[in-house]
CSV table of C-alpha atoms in Angstrom, one decimal:
chain,number,residue,atom,x,y,z
W,1,MET,CA,-27.6,51.9,32.4
W,2,ARG,CA,-26.1,48.9,34.1
W,3,ARG,CA,-28.8,46.7,32.6
W,4,ARG,CA,-28.0,47.8,29.1
W,5,LEU,CA,-24.3,47.1,29.6
W,6,TRP,CA,-25.1,43.5,30.7
W,7,LEU,CA,-27.5,43.0,27.8
W,8,GLY,CA,-24.8,44.3,25.4
W,9,ILE,CA,-22.2,41.9,26.8
W,10,GLY,CA,-24.7,39.0,26.8
W,11,GLY,CA,-25.7,39.8,23.2
W,12,TRP,CA,-22.0,40.1,22.1
W,13,LEU,CA,-21.2,36.7,23.8
W,14,ALA,CA,-24.2,35.0,22.1
W,15,ALA,CA,-23.1,36.3,18.7
W,16,VAL,CA,-19.5,35.0,19.3
W,17,VAL,CA,-20.8,31.6,20.4
W,18,ALA,CA,-23.1,31.4,17.3
W,19,ALA,CA,-20.4,32.5,14.9
W,20,THR,CA,-17.9,30.0,16.4
W,21,GLY,CA,-20.5,27.2,16.1
W,22,VAL,CA,-21.3,28.1,12.5
W,23,GLY,CA,-17.6,28.2,11.6
W,24,ILE,CA,-16.9,24.8,13.2
W,25,ALA,CA,-19.9,23.2,11.4
W,26,ALA,CA,-18.8,24.7,8.0
W,27,ILE,CA,-15.3,23.4,8.4
W,28,GLY,CA,-16.6,20.0,9.2
W,29,VAL,CA,-18.8,20.0,6.1
W,30,LEU,CA,-16.0,21.3,3.9
W,31,GLU,CA,-13.5,18.8,5.3
W,32,ASP,CA,-15.8,15.8,4.6
W,33,GLY,CA,-16.4,17.1,1.1
W,34,ILE,CA,-12.7,17.6,0.3
W,35,THR,CA,-11.1,14.7,2.2
W,36,GLY,CA,-14.0,12.3,2.5
W,37,SER,CA,-15.4,11.1,5.8
W,38,GLN,CA,-12.7,8.5,6.3
W,39,ALA,CA,-9.9,11.0,6.7
W,40,GLY,CA,-8.3,10.9,10.1
W,41,THR,CA,-5.1,11.7,12.0
W,42,LEU,CA,-2.6,8.9,12.5
W,43,ASP,CA,-0.6,8.5,15.7
W,44,GLN,CA,3.1,7.6,15.7
W,45,ASP,CA,2.4,3.8,16.1
W,46,ALA,CA,-0.1,3.8,13.1
W,47,VAL,CA,2.5,5.6,11.0
W,48,GLN,CA,5.2,3.1,11.8
W,49,ARG,CA,2.8,0.2,11.1
W,50,ALA,CA,1.8,1.7,7.7
W,51,LEU,CA,5.5,2.3,6.8
W,52,SER,CA,6.6,-1.2,7.7
W,53,SER,CA,3.8,-3.0,5.9
W,54,PRO,CA,4.7,-4.8,2.6
W,55,PHE,CA,4.8,-2.7,-0.6
W,56,VAL,CA,1.8,-3.2,-2.8
W,57,PRO,CA,2.4,-2.0,-6.3
W,58,PRO,CA,-0.3,0.3,-7.8
W,59,ALA,CA,-2.8,-1.2,-10.1
W,60,SER,CA,-2.1,-0.4,-13.7
W,61,PRO,CA,-4.2,-0.8,-16.7
W,62,PRO,CA,-3.7,-4.0,-18.8
W,63,SER,CA,-0.9,-3.7,-21.3
W,64,PRO,CA,-1.7,-4.2,-25.0
W,65,THR,CA,0.0,-7.7,-24.8
W,66,SER,CA,-1.9,-8.9,-21.8
W,67,SER,CA,-5.2,-10.7,-21.7
W,68,ALA,CA,-7.8,-8.0,-20.9
W,69,GLY,CA,-9.8,-8.6,-17.8
W,70,GLN,CA,-8.2,-11.9,-16.8
W,71,GLY,CA,-5.6,-10.5,-14.4
W,72,THR,CA,-2.9,-12.8,-15.7
W,73,PRO,CA,0.2,-11.7,-17.4
W,74,ALA,CA,0.8,-12.2,-21.1
W,75,PRO,CA,3.0,-15.1,-22.1
W,76,GLY,CA,6.6,-14.1,-21.6
W,77,GLU,CA,5.7,-11.1,-19.3
W,78,VAL,CA,7.4,-11.0,-15.9
W,79,THR,CA,6.7,-8.5,-13.2
W,80,ARG,CA,8.9,-8.1,-10.1
W,81,VAL,CA,9.3,-5.7,-7.2
W,82,LEU,CA,12.9,-4.7,-6.9
W,83,SER,CA,14.3,-3.4,-3.6
W,84,THR,CA,17.1,-0.8,-3.5
W,85,GLU,CA,18.5,1.3,-0.7
W,86,GLY,CA,16.4,4.3,-1.9
W,87,GLY,CA,13.1,2.5,-2.3
W,88,LYS,CA,11.3,-0.2,-4.2
W,89,VAL,CA,10.5,-0.3,-7.9
W,90,THR,CA,7.8,-2.5,-9.7
W,91,ALA,CA,9.0,-3.4,-13.2
W,92,THR,CA,7.6,-5.6,-16.0
W,93,CYS,CA,9.6,-7.2,-18.8
W,94,SER,CA,7.7,-8.1,-22.0
W,95,GLY,CA,9.2,-8.7,-25.4
W,96,GLY,CA,12.6,-7.7,-24.2
W,97,LEU,CA,11.4,-4.2,-23.1
W,98,VAL,CA,11.1,-3.1,-19.5
W,99,ARG,CA,8.4,-0.8,-18.1
W,100,LEU,CA,8.2,0.7,-14.7
W,101,GLY,CA,4.8,0.2,-13.2
W,102,GLY,CA,5.4,2.1,-10.0
W,103,TRP,CA,7.8,2.9,-7.2
W,104,SER,CA,7.8,3.6,-3.5
W,105,PRO,CA,10.6,5.7,-2.0
W,106,ALA,CA,12.1,4.6,1.3
W,107,LEU,CA,11.5,6.7,4.3
W,108,GLY,CA,13.3,10.1,3.9
W,109,TYR,CA,13.6,9.7,0.1
W,110,GLY,CA,11.7,11.1,-2.9
W,111,ALA,CA,11.6,10.0,-6.5
W,112,ASP,CA,12.7,12.0,-9.5
W,113,ASP,CA,13.7,11.8,-13.2
W,114,ALA,CA,11.6,8.7,-14.0
W,115,GLU,CA,12.0,7.2,-17.5
W,116,ARG,CA,9.2,4.6,-17.4
W,117,GLY,CA,9.7,2.9,-20.7
W,118,PRO,CA,8.8,0.6,-22.3
W,119,ALA,CA,12.5,0.6,-23.5
W,120,ALA,CA,15.6,-1.5,-23.3
W,121,GLU,CA,16.3,0.4,-20.0
W,122,ALA,CA,14.1,2.3,-17.6
W,123,SER,CA,15.4,4.5,-14.8
W,124,LEU,CA,14.6,6.8,-11.9
W,125,THR,CA,16.4,8.5,-9.1
W,126,PHE,CA,15.6,8.1,-5.3
W,127,GLU,CA,16.8,11.3,-3.5
W,128,SER,CA,17.3,12.2,0.1
W,129,ASP,CA,19.2,15.1,1.8
W,130,ASP,CA,22.3,12.9,2.1
W,131,ALA,CA,22.4,10.7,-1.1
W,132,GLU,CA,20.9,9.9,-4.4
W,133,TYR,CA,20.4,6.4,-5.9
W,134,GLU,CA,20.1,6.2,-9.6
W,135,VAL,CA,18.2,3.0,-10.4
W,136,THR,CA,18.4,1.5,-13.8
W,137,VAL,CA,16.2,-1.5,-14.7
W,138,ARG,CA,16.7,-3.8,-17.7
W,139,CYS,CA,15.4,-7.2,-18.7
W,140,ALA,CA,17.4,-10.3,-18.1
W,141,ALA,CA,16.5,-14.0,-18.5
W,142,GLU,CA,14.9,-14.1,-15.1
W,143,GLY,CA,12.9,-10.9,-15.6
W,144,PRO,CA,13.6,-7.3,-14.5
W,145,VAL,CA,16.8,-6.6,-12.7
W,146,ALA,CA,18.0,-3.3,-11.2
W,147,SER,CA,21.4,-1.8,-10.9
W,148,THR,CA,21.9,1.2,-8.6
W,149,HIS,CA,24.6,3.9,-8.5
W,150,LYS,CA,24.9,6.0,-5.3
W,151,ASP,CA,25.8,9.6,-5.6
W,152,ASP,CA,26.8,11.2,-2.3
W,153,GLY,CA,26.1,14.7,-3.5
W,154,HIS,CA,29.8,15.4,-4.3
W,155,GLY,CA,29.7,13.8,-7.7
W,156,ARG,CA,31.1,10.4,-6.5
W,157,HIS,CA,29.3,7.3,-7.5
W,158,ASP,CA,29.4,3.9,-5.8
W,159,GLY,CA,28.1,1.0,-7.9
W,160,HIS,CA,25.8,-1.4,-6.1
W,161,GLY,CA,25.3,-3.9,-8.9
W,162,ARG,CA,22.2,-5.9,-9.6
W,163,ASP,CA,19.3,-6.3,-7.2
W,164,GLY,CA,16.5,-8.7,-7.7
W,165,ASP,CA,14.6,-8.9,-4.4
């Protein structure tokens, strides 16, 4: 009787170990298929390095006025990265119209209500728990310029003027 008890416990433990191994292997296979094999966890230092690295605007397809495949802007087309307190905006002026190519919210902010253009003005809002920055971009002689208006959540706005970093 005692031998049967130990065989039962041993068989049960073997089944648990086998099931755990199969589960871990399946998760590894699924994770590689979903996230790719290059996915990994970042430590605090890696996160800080990534957040402090310079903003690189996302690649966008060539506009109808640009020279396809040459990577050079069309004559009269100016692209700038504009810094605001809520984040950075990449904007292009061409033919007097502005188009938002992309944006990167500052740490703690998100982006909302984007009006990309092309239009006389393009805009978006950077939002955090404490404030909102409404960013409006238009074309000037030197290219895209941004004006920001801060909303503190109580309906009060502070104008921050033009920004052309």
